[in-house]
Amino acid sequence: MRDFDEWLSKFRASISSYDYYIDFEKVVKNVEEIKVELNILNSLIGSKNIEEEFEAIVKKYPETLKCVPLLLAVRGNEIYAQDEDGAFLYNFKTMNYDVEQYKVFMRKTGLFDMIANHLVNNLVDYALGIETGLDSNGRKNRGGHQMEDLVEKYIVAAGFKKNVNYFKEMYLKDIEAKWNIDLSALSNQGKAAKRFDFVIKTDKMIYGIETNFYGGGGSKLNETARSYKMLSQESDTIDGFTFVWVTDGIGWKSARGNLRETFEVMKHVYCIDDLEHEVMNKIFV
């Protein structure tokens, strides 16, 4: 019998890898795509007649406008703005107003002031900084896949081959069709479109695997523990199918009660420490 408190004590604060923080390759690529246009706009830095010079640039090089959203840390080609003069949806890929209106935009957003008064010395460097900041927002997405990526490494290390005997992001209906097994007990008689992070197929068993990592607490953890407890109990009624849950993160320490309940009734719930001790070689038979 495993001891819950000892098991929980091995949960980690983070699983962040070196490339979790900033994807510099993507940052540089995004800026390179508009580097020429940014350098054209660099001629406006310190300008004494920035509005007239901006107008001349836009008329000669209208493609420079596509840089503007990034200078405001905005993704996309359109920006909405309104004031007492009305509401405007500016398109920075294809001009939908005259140059005068774009000058209003540059003036009222403060971009003219920033450029003319040397608040930045180089728009390419500034854009790199903006892109770096925007990319930090992508950490949530990268973090969401970190646990899956980590678990997959151990699946591969255990000798399984992708799309041969292990599969990623597989729906119940696809599992049923591929191996002719009835999983309606897990899908509320076909009403729920359940998907597993991984599915492993051995000669004797089909394993549905869920993975997650919680670095912080919250009500979601209690619901996760309850739902996986139910999923495990439902899986126990199906011959030839086993549910496996791999989770970790110190966020669980704030929801230890619900996790303990699931741990006590669920045979196959594991943490990263278990993976490091080659538990996968013991589970999948």
mmCIF file of C-alpha atoms in Angstrom:
data_model
loop_
_atom_site.group_PDB
_atom_site.id
_atom_site.type_symbol
_atom_site.label_atom_id
_atom_site.label_comp_id
_atom_site.label_asym_id
_atom_site.label_seq_id
_atom_site.Cartn_x
_atom_site.Cartn_y
_atom_site.Cartn_z
ATOM 1 C CA MET A 1 0.000 0.000 0.000
ATOM 2 C CA ARG A 2 1.319 3.437 -0.944
ATOM 3 C CA ASP A 3 1.296 6.246 1.610
ATOM 4 C CA PHE A 4 -0.607 9.298 0.319
ATOM 5 C CA ASP A 5 1.273 11.908 2.366
ATOM 6 C CA GLU A 6 4.644 10.527 1.305
ATOM 7 C CA TRP A 7 3.468 10.459 -2.325
ATOM 8 C CA LEU A 8 2.182 14.055 -2.181
ATOM 9 C CA SER A 9 5.415 15.262 -0.562
ATOM 10 C CA LYS A 10 7.228 14.449 -3.816
ATOM 11 C CA PHE A 11 5.068 16.776 -5.922
ATOM 12 C CA ARG A 12 6.981 19.570 -7.646
ATOM 13 C CA ALA A 13 6.701 23.320 -7.745
ATOM 14 C CA SER A 14 7.437 23.498 -11.473
ATOM 15 C CA ILE A 15 8.288 21.456 -14.551
ATOM 16 C CA SER A 16 9.363 24.431 -16.638
ATOM 17 C CA SER A 17 12.052 23.634 -19.191
ATOM 18 C CA TYR A 18 14.583 26.139 -20.536
ATOM 19 C CA ASP A 19 12.469 26.913 -23.595
ATOM 20 C CA TYR A 20 9.332 27.559 -21.535
ATOM 21 C CA TYR A 21 10.025 31.230 -20.837
ATOM 22 C CA ILE A 22 10.508 32.857 -24.247
ATOM 23 C CA ASP A 23 10.511 31.373 -27.734
ATOM 24 C CA PHE A 24 13.246 33.635 -29.094
ATOM 25 C CA GLU A 25 13.262 31.919 -32.479
ATOM 26 C CA LYS A 26 9.621 32.914 -32.937
ATOM 27 C CA VAL A 27 10.248 36.441 -31.562
ATOM 28 C CA VAL A 28 13.093 37.117 -34.006
ATOM 29 C CA LYS A 29 11.162 35.593 -36.921
ATOM 30 C CA ASN A 30 8.166 37.855 -36.290
ATOM 31 C CA VAL A 31 10.328 40.988 -36.197
ATOM 32 C CA GLU A 32 12.372 39.946 -39.243
ATOM 33 C CA GLU A 33 9.141 39.866 -41.259
ATOM 34 C CA ILE A 34 8.670 43.621 -40.755
ATOM 35 C CA LYS A 35 12.275 44.695 -40.253
ATOM 36 C CA VAL A 36 12.501 46.657 -43.506
ATOM 37 C CA GLU A 37 9.308 48.597 -42.755
ATOM 38 C CA LEU A 38 10.449 49.292 -39.191
ATOM 39 C CA ASN A 39 13.720 50.689 -40.464
ATOM 40 C CA ILE A 40 11.838 53.012 -42.798
ATOM 41 C CA LEU A 41 9.823 54.279 -39.825
ATOM 42 C CA ASN A 42 13.088 54.720 -37.915
ATOM 43 C CA SER A 43 13.613 57.876 -39.972
ATOM 44 C CA LEU A 44 10.841 59.476 -37.891
ATOM 45 C CA ILE A 45 12.771 59.188 -34.617
ATOM 46 C CA GLY A 46 13.472 62.677 -33.293
ATOM 47 C CA SER A 47 11.538 64.288 -36.153
ATOM 48 C CA LYS A 48 10.501 67.946 -35.727
ATOM 49 C CA ASN A 49 7.729 67.523 -38.317
ATOM 50 C CA ILE A 50 6.657 63.993 -37.607
ATOM 51 C CA GLU A 51 3.115 64.252 -38.929
ATOM 52 C CA GLU A 52 4.190 65.560 -42.324
ATOM 53 C CA GLU A 53 7.043 63.060 -42.576
ATOM 54 C CA PHE A 54 4.754 60.205 -41.527
ATOM 55 C CA GLU A 55 2.286 61.186 -44.255
ATOM 56 C CA ALA A 56 5.059 61.217 -46.857
ATOM 57 C CA ILE A 57 6.255 57.773 -45.762
ATOM 58 C CA VAL A 58 2.766 56.249 -45.802
ATOM 59 C CA LYS A 59 2.036 57.615 -49.247
ATOM 60 C CA LYS A 60 5.308 56.244 -50.631
ATOM 61 C CA TYR A 61 5.494 53.069 -48.526
ATOM 62 C CA PRO A 62 1.923 52.190 -47.404
ATOM 63 C CA GLU A 63 3.171 48.773 -46.270
ATOM 64 C CA THR A 64 4.866 50.459 -43.299
ATOM 65 C CA LEU A 65 1.447 50.728 -41.651
ATOM 66 C CA LYS A 66 1.474 46.987 -40.917
ATOM 67 C CA CYS A 67 4.101 47.672 -38.212
ATOM 68 C CA VAL A 68 1.825 49.937 -36.202
ATOM 69 C CA PRO A 69 -0.223 47.314 -34.287
ATOM 70 C CA LEU A 70 2.949 45.696 -32.944
ATOM 71 C CA LEU A 71 4.195 49.079 -31.715
ATOM 72 C CA LEU A 72 1.095 49.068 -29.484
ATOM 73 C CA ALA A 73 1.590 45.394 -28.516
ATOM 74 C CA VAL A 74 -1.457 44.351 -30.522
ATOM 75 C CA ARG A 75 -1.703 41.152 -32.568
ATOM 76 C CA GLY A 76 -3.599 41.412 -35.829
ATOM 77 C CA ASN A 77 -4.239 43.920 -38.579
ATOM 78 C CA GLU A 78 -7.188 45.817 -37.097
ATOM 79 C CA ILE A 79 -7.490 48.124 -34.087
ATOM 80 C CA TYR A 80 -10.696 49.684 -32.782
ATOM 81 C CA ALA A 81 -10.644 53.131 -31.188
ATOM 82 C CA GLN A 82 -13.280 55.691 -30.320
ATOM 83 C CA ASP A 83 -13.586 59.168 -28.851
ATOM 84 C CA GLU A 84 -15.897 62.161 -29.095
ATOM 85 C CA ASP A 85 -15.288 62.298 -32.841
ATOM 86 C CA GLY A 86 -16.646 58.807 -33.428
ATOM 87 C CA ALA A 87 -15.728 55.139 -33.567
ATOM 88 C CA PHE A 88 -13.126 53.779 -35.964
ATOM 89 C CA LEU A 89 -11.895 50.335 -36.916
ATOM 90 C CA TYR A 90 -8.475 50.909 -38.435
ATOM 91 C CA ASN A 91 -7.076 48.382 -40.876
ATOM 92 C CA PHE A 92 -3.279 48.392 -40.988
ATOM 93 C CA LYS A 93 -2.943 45.915 -43.822
ATOM 94 C CA THR A 94 -5.204 47.699 -46.298
ATOM 95 C CA MET A 95 -5.908 51.394 -45.596
ATOM 96 C CA ASN A 96 -9.596 51.958 -45.007
ATOM 97 C CA TYR A 97 -9.320 55.657 -44.059
ATOM 98 C CA ASP A 98 -7.306 58.530 -45.488
ATOM 99 C CA VAL A 99 -3.842 59.384 -44.200
ATOM 100 C CA GLU A 100 -5.254 62.176 -42.045
ATOM 101 C CA GLN A 101 -7.244 59.680 -39.995
ATOM 102 C CA TYR A 102 -4.197 57.467 -39.508
ATOM 103 C CA LYS A 103 -2.331 60.546 -38.298
ATOM 104 C CA VAL A 104 -5.123 61.041 -35.744
ATOM 105 C CA PHE A 105 -4.568 57.455 -34.615
ATOM 106 C CA MET A 106 -0.810 57.905 -34.272
ATOM 107 C CA ARG A 107 -1.292 61.184 -32.395
ATOM 108 C CA LYS A 108 -3.974 60.027 -29.966
ATOM 109 C CA THR A 109 -2.342 56.680 -29.132
ATOM 110 C CA GLY A 110 0.878 58.524 -28.249
ATOM 111 C CA LEU A 111 2.993 56.866 -30.933
ATOM 112 C CA PHE A 112 3.980 60.178 -32.528
ATOM 113 C CA ASP A 113 5.074 61.514 -29.163
ATOM 114 C CA MET A 114 7.066 58.390 -28.355
ATOM 115 C CA ILE A 115 8.893 58.401 -31.697
ATOM 116 C CA ALA A 116 9.470 62.141 -32.044
ATOM 117 C CA ASN A 117 10.719 62.614 -28.498
ATOM 118 C CA HIS A 118 13.315 59.838 -28.562
ATOM 119 C CA LEU A 119 11.495 57.652 -26.033
ATOM 120 C CA VAL A 120 12.859 54.846 -28.200
ATOM 121 C CA ASN A 121 16.063 54.957 -30.232
ATOM 122 C CA ASN A 122 15.390 52.116 -32.631
ATOM 123 C CA LEU A 123 12.021 50.655 -33.610
ATOM 124 C CA VAL A 124 13.512 47.268 -34.483
ATOM 125 C CA ASP A 125 14.902 46.912 -30.954
ATOM 126 C CA TYR A 126 11.632 48.221 -29.538
ATOM 127 C CA ALA A 127 9.680 45.674 -31.607
ATOM 128 C CA LEU A 128 11.909 42.882 -30.305
ATOM 129 C CA GLY A 129 11.044 43.966 -26.775
ATOM 130 C CA ILE A 130 7.338 44.077 -27.566
ATOM 131 C CA GLU A 131 7.455 40.636 -29.200
ATOM 132 C CA THR A 132 9.281 39.248 -26.181
ATOM 133 C CA GLY A 133 6.572 40.598 -23.901
ATOM 134 C CA LEU A 134 3.793 39.238 -26.086
ATOM 135 C CA ASP A 135 5.470 35.849 -26.259
ATOM 136 C CA SER A 136 5.484 35.632 -22.459
ATOM 137 C CA ASN A 137 1.701 35.387 -22.757
ATOM 138 C CA GLY A 138 2.291 32.141 -24.631
ATOM 139 C CA ARG A 139 3.700 30.503 -21.521
ATOM 140 C CA LYS A 140 0.262 29.283 -20.549
ATOM 141 C CA ASN A 141 -0.036 27.359 -23.801
ATOM 142 C CA ARG A 142 3.504 26.048 -23.544
ATOM 143 C CA GLY A 143 2.916 25.123 -19.918
ATOM 144 C CA GLY A 144 -0.246 23.269 -20.845
ATOM 145 C CA HIS A 145 1.757 20.924 -23.042
ATOM 146 C CA GLN A 146 4.757 20.512 -20.755
ATOM 147 C CA MET A 147 3.225 17.716 -18.699
ATOM 148 C CA GLU A 148 2.069 15.902 -21.825
ATOM 149 C CA ASP A 149 5.533 16.226 -23.353
ATOM 150 C CA LEU A 150 7.149 14.965 -20.162
ATOM 151 C CA VAL A 151 4.849 11.940 -19.885
ATOM 152 C CA GLU A 152 5.349 11.150 -23.569
ATOM 153 C CA LYS A 153 9.110 10.931 -23.059
ATOM 154 C CA TYR A 154 8.567 8.218 -20.447
ATOM 155 C CA ILE A 155 6.103 6.388 -22.700
ATOM 156 C CA VAL A 156 8.710 6.334 -25.463
ATOM 157 C CA ALA A 157 11.432 5.322 -22.992
ATOM 158 C CA ALA A 158 9.244 2.373 -21.964
ATOM 159 C CA GLY A 159 9.479 1.094 -25.522
ATOM 160 C CA PHE A 160 6.202 2.251 -27.068
ATOM 161 C CA LYS A 161 6.031 3.636 -30.589
ATOM 162 C CA LYS A 162 3.781 6.501 -31.655
ATOM 163 C CA ASN A 163 0.813 5.499 -33.808
ATOM 164 C CA VAL A 164 1.800 1.856 -33.428
ATOM 165 C CA ASN A 165 1.026 1.022 -29.822
ATOM 166 C CA TYR A 166 0.623 4.480 -28.306
ATOM 167 C CA PHE A 167 -1.537 7.313 -29.607
ATOM 168 C CA LYS A 168 -1.986 10.982 -28.701
ATOM 169 C CA GLU A 169 -5.266 12.834 -28.119
ATOM 170 C CA MET A 170 -7.639 10.011 -28.931
ATOM 171 C CA TYR A 171 -11.414 10.254 -28.560
ATOM 172 C CA LEU A 172 -13.548 7.491 -27.077
ATOM 173 C CA LYS A 173 -15.349 6.900 -30.368
ATOM 174 C CA ASP A 174 -12.008 6.395 -32.117
ATOM 175 C CA ILE A 175 -10.846 3.937 -29.452
ATOM 176 C CA GLU A 176 -14.117 2.024 -29.801
ATOM 177 C CA ALA A 177 -13.840 1.895 -33.590
ATOM 178 C CA LYS A 178 -10.179 0.878 -33.636
ATOM 179 C CA TRP A 179 -10.354 -1.949 -31.103
ATOM 180 C CA ASN A 180 -14.056 -2.842 -31.083
ATOM 181 C CA ILE A 181 -14.602 -2.062 -27.412
ATOM 182 C CA ASP A 182 -17.686 -0.585 -25.760
ATOM 183 C CA LEU A 183 -16.767 2.522 -23.743
ATOM 184 C CA SER A 184 -20.277 3.914 -23.396
ATOM 185 C CA ALA A 185 -19.920 3.735 -19.600
ATOM 186 C CA LEU A 186 -17.357 6.533 -19.891
ATOM 187 C CA SER A 187 -19.259 8.698 -22.352
ATOM 188 C CA ASN A 188 -22.659 8.821 -20.673
ATOM 189 C CA GLN A 189 -23.991 6.447 -23.339
ATOM 190 C CA GLY A 190 -22.343 8.361 -26.138
ATOM 191 C CA LYS A 191 -23.427 11.839 -25.016
ATOM 192 C CA ALA A 192 -19.961 13.068 -23.955
ATOM 193 C CA ALA A 193 -17.047 13.467 -26.401
ATOM 194 C CA LYS A 194 -14.297 12.378 -24.007
ATOM 195 C CA ARG A 195 -10.687 12.535 -25.203
ATOM 196 C CA PHE A 196 -7.618 11.010 -23.569
ATOM 197 C CA ASP A 197 -4.184 12.643 -23.736
ATOM 198 C CA PHE A 198 -2.647 9.265 -24.566
ATOM 199 C CA VAL A 199 -3.851 5.761 -25.293
ATOM 200 C CA ILE A 200 -1.550 2.760 -24.961
ATOM 201 C CA LYS A 201 -2.457 -0.625 -26.442
ATOM 202 C CA THR A 202 -0.840 -3.822 -25.227
ATOM 203 C CA ASP A 203 -1.740 -7.425 -25.989
ATOM 204 C CA LYS A 204 -3.963 -7.615 -22.939
ATOM 205 C CA MET A 205 -5.243 -4.083 -22.265
ATOM 206 C CA ILE A 206 -6.153 -0.625 -23.567
ATOM 207 C CA TYR A 207 -4.951 2.178 -21.282
ATOM 208 C CA GLY A 208 -6.509 5.654 -21.402
ATOM 209 C CA ILE A 209 -4.135 8.210 -19.885
ATOM 210 C CA GLU A 210 -4.843 11.717 -18.599
ATOM 211 C CA THR A 211 -2.057 14.116 -17.617
ATOM 212 C CA ASN A 212 -2.006 17.477 -15.837
ATOM 213 C CA PHE A 213 0.175 19.671 -13.673
ATOM 214 C CA TYR A 214 -1.024 22.309 -11.209
ATOM 215 C CA GLY A 215 1.525 24.786 -9.922
ATOM 216 C CA GLY A 216 -1.213 26.766 -8.153
ATOM 217 C CA GLY A 217 -4.420 25.986 -6.326
ATOM 218 C CA GLY A 218 -8.028 26.694 -7.178
ATOM 219 C CA SER A 219 -11.491 25.165 -7.296
ATOM 220 C CA LYS A 220 -10.685 23.384 -10.563
ATOM 221 C CA LEU A 221 -8.446 20.930 -8.727
ATOM 222 C CA ASN A 222 -11.262 19.621 -6.552
ATOM 223 C CA GLU A 223 -13.466 19.119 -9.597
ATOM 224 C CA THR A 224 -10.625 17.372 -11.444
ATOM 225 C CA ALA A 225 -10.038 14.963 -8.561
ATOM 226 C CA ARG A 226 -13.750 14.166 -8.303
ATOM 227 C CA SER A 227 -14.231 13.664 -12.033
ATOM 228 C CA TYR A 228 -11.183 11.404 -12.346
ATOM 229 C CA LYS A 229 -12.315 9.388 -9.354
ATOM 230 C CA MET A 230 -15.612 8.803 -11.149
ATOM 231 C CA LEU A 231 -13.851 8.055 -14.426
ATOM 232 C CA SER A 232 -11.686 5.474 -12.691
ATOM 233 C CA GLN A 233 -14.698 3.784 -11.102
ATOM 234 C CA GLU A 234 -16.524 3.703 -14.431
ATOM 235 C CA SER A 235 -13.444 2.271 -16.143
ATOM 236 C CA ASP A 236 -13.296 -0.547 -13.596
ATOM 237 C CA THR A 237 -16.595 -1.860 -15.033
ATOM 238 C CA ILE A 238 -15.119 -2.282 -18.533
ATOM 239 C CA ASP A 239 -13.189 -5.430 -19.406
ATOM 240 C CA GLY A 240 -10.034 -4.693 -21.336
ATOM 241 C CA PHE A 241 -9.783 -1.003 -20.420
ATOM 242 C CA THR A 242 -7.825 0.762 -17.656
ATOM 243 C CA PHE A 243 -7.745 4.433 -16.764
ATOM 244 C CA VAL A 244 -4.361 5.927 -15.780
ATOM 245 C CA TRP A 245 -3.892 9.406 -14.341
ATOM 246 C CA VAL A 246 -0.497 11.133 -14.155
ATOM 247 C CA THR A 247 -0.567 14.382 -12.205
ATOM 248 C CA ASP A 248 1.764 16.592 -10.204
ATOM 249 C CA GLY A 249 2.279 20.127 -8.897
ATOM 250 C CA ILE A 250 2.261 21.741 -5.468
ATOM 251 C CA GLY A 251 -1.143 23.228 -6.256
ATOM 252 C CA TRP A 252 -2.561 19.889 -5.103
ATOM 253 C CA LYS A 253 -1.474 20.621 -1.543
ATOM 254 C CA SER A 254 -4.384 23.053 -1.280
ATOM 255 C CA ALA A 255 -6.780 20.354 -2.510
ATOM 256 C CA ARG A 256 -5.220 17.386 -0.791
ATOM 257 C CA GLY A 257 -8.544 16.186 0.639
ATOM 258 C CA ASN A 258 -10.160 15.490 -2.700
ATOM 259 C CA LEU A 259 -6.917 14.122 -4.143
ATOM 260 C CA ARG A 260 -6.594 11.763 -1.172
ATOM 261 C CA GLU A 261 -10.107 10.420 -1.817
ATOM 262 C CA THR A 262 -9.216 9.688 -5.428
ATOM 263 C CA PHE A 263 -5.819 8.237 -4.490
ATOM 264 C CA GLU A 264 -7.444 5.810 -2.067
ATOM 265 C CA VAL A 265 -9.839 4.331 -4.636
ATOM 266 C CA MET A 266 -7.804 4.658 -7.828
ATOM 267 C CA LYS A 267 -5.104 2.073 -8.488
ATOM 268 C CA HIS A 268 -3.350 3.885 -11.312
ATOM 269 C CA VAL A 269 -2.660 7.478 -10.233
ATOM 270 C CA TYR A 270 0.955 8.547 -10.440
ATOM 271 C CA CYS A 271 3.274 11.541 -10.177
ATOM 272 C CA ILE A 272 6.550 12.476 -11.892
ATOM 273 C CA ASP A 273 8.575 10.778 -9.169
ATOM 274 C CA ASP A 274 6.773 7.531 -10.005
ATOM 275 C CA LEU A 275 7.710 7.960 -13.674
ATOM 276 C CA GLU A 276 11.347 8.468 -12.709
ATOM 277 C CA HIS A 277 11.196 5.172 -10.849
ATOM 278 C CA GLU A 278 10.091 3.414 -14.053
ATOM 279 C CA VAL A 279 6.510 2.828 -13.008
ATOM 280 C CA MET A 280 5.489 2.655 -16.664
ATOM 281 C CA ASN A 281 7.395 -0.575 -17.085
ATOM 282 C CA LYS A 282 5.231 -1.998 -14.311
ATOM 283 C CA ILE A 283 1.837 -0.612 -15.401
ATOM 284 C CA PHE A 284 1.529 -1.486 -19.051
ATOM 285 C CA VAL A 285 1.423 -5.265 -19.378
#
